[in-house]
Amino acid sequence: MTTENTINGIALIEIKETEETTENSHAMDVITPNEQENMNNGNEETEEATEINQLCPMRDENSPNEQNETNRGKQRCRYRSRYVFWKCKLWMCILSVFILLAIATVIGLVLYSVVYVDEDEKIDKTLYVVSRYYNGTLRIVNQEFTPELLLPKSQKSEFLSGQLKDMLSRLYSSSPALGRYFVNAGLNSFSNGSVTAYYWLKFEIPSEHSKLIKYTLSEEVLVNVFRQHLYDQELEENRNLHIDPSSLSLQVADGKGVTS
């Protein structure tokens, strides 16, 4: 009996030790929230340290100067890899700002194209009931005068007249201030003297036009627009007509002798 009791007692002790060992192992397997947070922080610090090491190569730290320079470099690299807020790093914030600016620019351009309305499209042309004519002269310096130019139906006369008419029409119709009033332009005749051309212009304006003809459609304004156009063309080597800007003259006319 004594022997059996001893054996049973030993067996019970071993069972208890086994249970305690199992409980300890289970306790080690259970991770508390605080321990989990510490582990996450440790992982983040490890990742940050790895990134810093990648950004900052190792230097010789034997001398004090090298040690100080290395520390400053690591501080700079740590700043570069630091989170600005939440999980966003500095480079993420900068990239986001550029993307937002690009989106805002595109939206602004789209809205402008939708909202913008050309003022000329809102003009009622039926209100332009008064015709106003001008006669002018100009001198073409790169053309030689021939008797053929005296014949309106000759090939040379019609060709040169067509060039001048196209130039005058494009010039005044494309003018922001004059384009809405411009109707037509043409050539009356040519004369000798480096080929002097006599041309006409036609505009149509509203019945209330006292200020318009005083400022916008004055002879001085029309000539200055033409002269500036010639100055802008001086750098063009392939222009067909070389017109002397100082030869321009213009005066109000009654429209007699004007042909389409």
Coordinates of C-alpha atoms in Angstrom, one line a residue:
M1 CA 0.0 0.0 0.0
T2 CA 2.8 2.4 0.9
T3 CA 4.5 1.8 -2.4
E4 CA 1.3 2.4 -4.4
N5 CA 0.5 5.6 -2.5
T6 CA 4.0 6.8 -3.3
I7 CA 3.6 6.0 -7.0
N8 CA 0.2 7.7 -7.1
G9 CA 1.6 10.8 -5.4
I10 CA 4.5 11.0 -7.9
A11 CA 2.0 10.7 -10.8
L12 CA -0.2 13.5 -9.4
I13 CA 2.9 15.7 -9.0
E14 CA 3.9 15.1 -12.7
I15 CA 0.4 15.8 -13.9
K16 CA 0.3 19.1 -12.0
E17 CA 3.7 20.1 -13.4
T18 CA 2.5 19.2 -16.9
E19 CA -0.7 21.4 -16.4
E20 CA 1.4 24.3 -15.1
T21 CA 3.7 24.0 -18.1
T22 CA 0.8 24.0 -20.5
E23 CA -0.8 27.0 -18.8
N24 CA 2.5 29.0 -19.0
S25 CA 2.9 28.2 -22.6
H26 CA -0.7 29.4 -23.3
A27 CA 0.0 32.5 -21.3
M28 CA 3.1 33.2 -23.4
D29 CA 1.0 32.7 -26.6
V30 CA -1.6 35.3 -25.4
I31 CA -0.5 38.9 -26.4
T32 CA -2.1 41.8 -24.6
P33 CA -3.1 45.0 -26.5
N34 CA -0.2 46.9 -24.9
E35 CA 2.3 44.3 -26.0
Q36 CA 0.8 44.3 -29.6
E37 CA 1.1 48.1 -29.8
N38 CA 4.7 47.9 -28.6
M39 CA 5.4 45.3 -31.2
N40 CA 3.9 47.5 -34.0
N41 CA 5.9 50.5 -32.8
G42 CA 9.0 48.3 -32.9
N43 CA 8.2 47.2 -36.4
E44 CA 7.7 50.8 -37.5
E45 CA 10.9 51.9 -35.9
T46 CA 12.7 49.0 -37.6
E47 CA 11.2 50.0 -41.0
E48 CA 12.2 53.7 -40.4
A49 CA 15.7 52.7 -39.4
T50 CA 16.0 50.5 -42.6
E51 CA 14.7 53.4 -44.7
I52 CA 17.1 55.8 -43.0
N53 CA 20.0 53.5 -43.7
Q54 CA 19.0 53.3 -47.3
L55 CA 18.8 57.0 -47.6
C56 CA 22.0 57.6 -45.7
P57 CA 25.0 55.4 -46.5
M58 CA 27.2 54.4 -43.7
R59 CA 30.3 56.6 -43.1
D60 CA 33.5 56.2 -41.2
E61 CA 32.6 57.2 -37.7
N62 CA 36.1 56.9 -36.1
S63 CA 36.7 60.7 -35.9
P64 CA 34.4 63.1 -34.0
N65 CA 33.8 65.2 -37.2
E66 CA 32.7 62.1 -39.1
Q67 CA 30.5 61.2 -36.1
N68 CA 28.8 64.6 -36.0
E69 CA 28.3 64.7 -39.8
T70 CA 26.8 61.2 -39.7
N71 CA 24.4 62.2 -36.9
R72 CA 23.3 65.3 -38.8
G73 CA 22.8 63.2 -42.0
K74 CA 20.7 60.7 -40.1
Q75 CA 18.6 63.5 -38.6
R76 CA 18.0 64.9 -42.1
C77 CA 17.0 61.5 -43.4
R78 CA 14.8 60.8 -40.5
Y79 CA 13.0 64.1 -41.2
R80 CA 12.6 63.1 -44.9
S81 CA 11.0 59.8 -43.9
R82 CA 8.9 61.2 -41.1
Y83 CA 5.1 61.0 -41.3
V84 CA 3.4 64.4 -41.7
F85 CA 0.1 63.2 -40.4
W86 CA -1.6 59.8 -40.0
K87 CA 0.2 57.5 -42.4
C88 CA 1.0 60.1 -45.1
K89 CA 4.6 61.0 -45.6
L90 CA 6.0 64.3 -46.9
W91 CA 6.4 63.2 -50.5
M92 CA 2.8 62.0 -50.5
C93 CA 1.5 65.4 -49.4
I94 CA 3.5 67.2 -52.0
L95 CA 2.3 64.9 -54.8
S96 CA -1.3 65.3 -53.6
V97 CA -1.0 69.1 -53.7
F98 CA 0.3 69.0 -57.3
I99 CA -2.5 66.6 -58.3
L100 CA -5.1 68.9 -56.7
L101 CA -3.7 71.9 -58.5
A102 CA -3.8 70.1 -61.9
I103 CA -7.5 69.1 -61.3
A104 CA -8.4 72.6 -60.3
T105 CA -6.7 74.0 -63.4
V106 CA -8.6 71.6 -65.7
I107 CA -11.9 72.4 -64.0
G108 CA -11.3 76.1 -64.3
L109 CA -10.6 75.8 -68.1
V110 CA -13.7 73.7 -68.6
L111 CA -15.9 76.2 -66.7
Y112 CA -14.3 79.1 -68.6
S113 CA -15.0 77.5 -72.0
V114 CA -18.7 76.9 -71.0
V115 CA -19.4 80.3 -69.3
Y116 CA -17.4 82.5 -71.8
V117 CA -19.6 84.1 -74.4
D118 CA -18.2 86.1 -77.3
E119 CA -19.7 89.6 -77.2
D120 CA -19.7 89.8 -81.0
E121 CA -22.1 86.9 -81.2
K122 CA -24.7 88.9 -79.2
I123 CA -24.6 91.9 -81.6
D124 CA -27.7 92.4 -83.7
K125 CA -26.4 93.3 -87.2
T126 CA -29.9 94.6 -88.2
L127 CA -29.2 97.7 -86.1
Y128 CA -26.2 98.6 -88.4
V129 CA -28.2 100.6 -90.9
V130 CA -25.7 103.4 -91.7
S131 CA -23.0 102.9 -94.4
R132 CA -19.7 104.7 -94.1
Y133 CA -17.1 104.8 -96.9
Y134 CA -13.4 105.7 -97.0
N135 CA -11.1 106.2 -99.9
G136 CA -7.3 105.6 -99.5
T137 CA -4.1 105.4 -101.3
L138 CA -0.9 103.3 -100.8
R139 CA 2.3 102.7 -102.7
I140 CA 3.6 99.2 -103.5
V141 CA 7.4 99.4 -103.7
N142 CA 8.2 95.9 -105.0
Q143 CA 6.0 96.1 -108.1
E144 CA 6.8 97.8 -111.4
F145 CA 4.2 99.9 -113.1
T146 CA 3.1 98.8 -116.6
P147 CA 0.4 100.1 -118.9
E148 CA -1.5 96.9 -118.3
L149 CA -2.4 98.0 -114.8
L150 CA -4.4 100.9 -116.3
L151 CA -6.8 98.3 -117.7
P152 CA -9.2 97.0 -115.0
K153 CA -9.9 93.8 -116.8
S154 CA -6.3 92.9 -117.6
Q155 CA -4.8 89.8 -116.0
K156 CA -2.1 91.7 -114.0
S157 CA -4.6 94.4 -112.8
E158 CA -7.1 91.8 -111.6
F159 CA -4.4 89.7 -109.9
L160 CA -2.9 92.7 -108.0
S161 CA -6.3 94.0 -107.1
G162 CA -7.3 90.6 -105.7
Q163 CA -4.2 90.5 -103.5
L164 CA -4.8 94.0 -102.1
K165 CA -8.5 93.3 -101.5
D166 CA -7.8 90.0 -99.7
M167 CA -5.2 91.8 -97.5
L168 CA -7.5 94.7 -96.6
S169 CA -10.4 92.4 -95.9
R170 CA -8.4 90.1 -93.6
L171 CA -6.8 93.1 -91.8
Y172 CA -10.0 94.9 -90.9
S173 CA -12.3 91.9 -90.4
S174 CA -9.9 90.4 -87.9
S175 CA -9.5 93.7 -85.9
P176 CA -11.1 93.3 -82.4
A177 CA -12.3 97.0 -82.5
L178 CA -13.3 97.2 -86.2
G179 CA -14.2 93.7 -87.3
R180 CA -17.9 94.0 -86.3
Y181 CA -18.4 97.1 -88.5
F182 CA -16.3 96.1 -91.5
V183 CA -18.2 95.1 -94.7
N184 CA -16.0 95.1 -97.7
A185 CA -12.9 96.5 -99.4
G186 CA -11.8 97.0 -103.0
L187 CA -9.5 98.7 -105.6
N188 CA -10.5 101.6 -107.8
S189 CA -7.4 102.0 -110.0
F190 CA -3.6 102.1 -110.2
S191 CA -1.2 104.9 -111.2
N192 CA 2.4 105.3 -112.0
G193 CA 5.0 106.0 -109.3
S194 CA 6.1 102.6 -107.8
V195 CA 2.5 101.4 -108.4
T196 CA 0.2 103.7 -106.4
A197 CA -3.1 102.0 -105.6
Y198 CA -6.4 103.7 -104.8
Y199 CA -8.6 101.6 -102.6
W200 CA -11.9 101.9 -100.7
L201 CA -13.3 100.6 -97.5
K202 CA -17.0 100.1 -96.4
F203 CA -18.3 99.9 -92.8
E204 CA -21.8 99.7 -91.4
I205 CA -22.7 101.3 -88.1
P206 CA -25.8 101.9 -85.9
S207 CA -27.9 105.1 -86.3
E208 CA -26.5 106.4 -83.1
H209 CA -22.9 106.7 -84.1
S210 CA -21.5 110.1 -83.2
K211 CA -18.9 108.7 -80.7
L212 CA -18.2 105.7 -82.9
I213 CA -17.1 107.7 -85.9
K214 CA -15.2 110.2 -83.7
Y215 CA -13.1 107.6 -81.9
T216 CA -13.3 104.0 -83.3
L217 CA -13.9 104.7 -87.0
S218 CA -11.8 107.9 -87.4
E219 CA -9.4 108.2 -90.3
E220 CA -6.5 108.3 -87.9
V221 CA -7.5 105.0 -86.2
L222 CA -8.0 103.2 -89.5
V223 CA -4.7 104.3 -90.9
N224 CA -2.8 103.4 -87.7
V225 CA -4.3 99.9 -87.7
F226 CA -3.2 99.4 -91.3
R227 CA 0.3 100.9 -90.6
Q228 CA 0.8 98.6 -87.6
H229 CA -0.1 95.6 -89.7
L230 CA 2.6 96.6 -92.2
Y231 CA 5.2 97.0 -89.4
D232 CA 4.4 93.6 -88.1
Q233 CA 5.0 92.1 -91.6
E234 CA 8.4 93.7 -92.1
L235 CA 10.1 90.6 -90.7
E236 CA 8.3 88.2 -93.1
E237 CA 10.6 87.4 -96.0
N238 CA 8.0 85.7 -98.2
R239 CA 5.4 88.5 -98.3
N240 CA 4.1 89.3 -101.8
L241 CA 3.4 93.0 -101.3
H242 CA 5.8 95.4 -99.9
I243 CA 3.8 98.5 -99.0
D244 CA 5.4 101.7 -97.7
P245 CA 3.8 102.5 -94.3
S246 CA 4.5 106.2 -94.8
S247 CA 2.5 106.3 -98.1
L248 CA -0.9 105.5 -96.4
S249 CA -3.6 108.1 -96.6
L250 CA -7.4 107.9 -95.9
Q251 CA -10.4 110.2 -96.0
V252 CA -14.1 109.9 -95.7
A253 CA -16.0 109.3 -99.0
D254 CA -19.5 109.3 -100.2
G255 CA -19.4 105.8 -101.7
K256 CA -19.7 106.8 -105.4
G257 CA -17.8 104.6 -107.7
V258 CA -17.6 101.7 -105.3
T259 CA -18.0 98.3 -106.8
S260 CA -18.4 94.9 -105.1

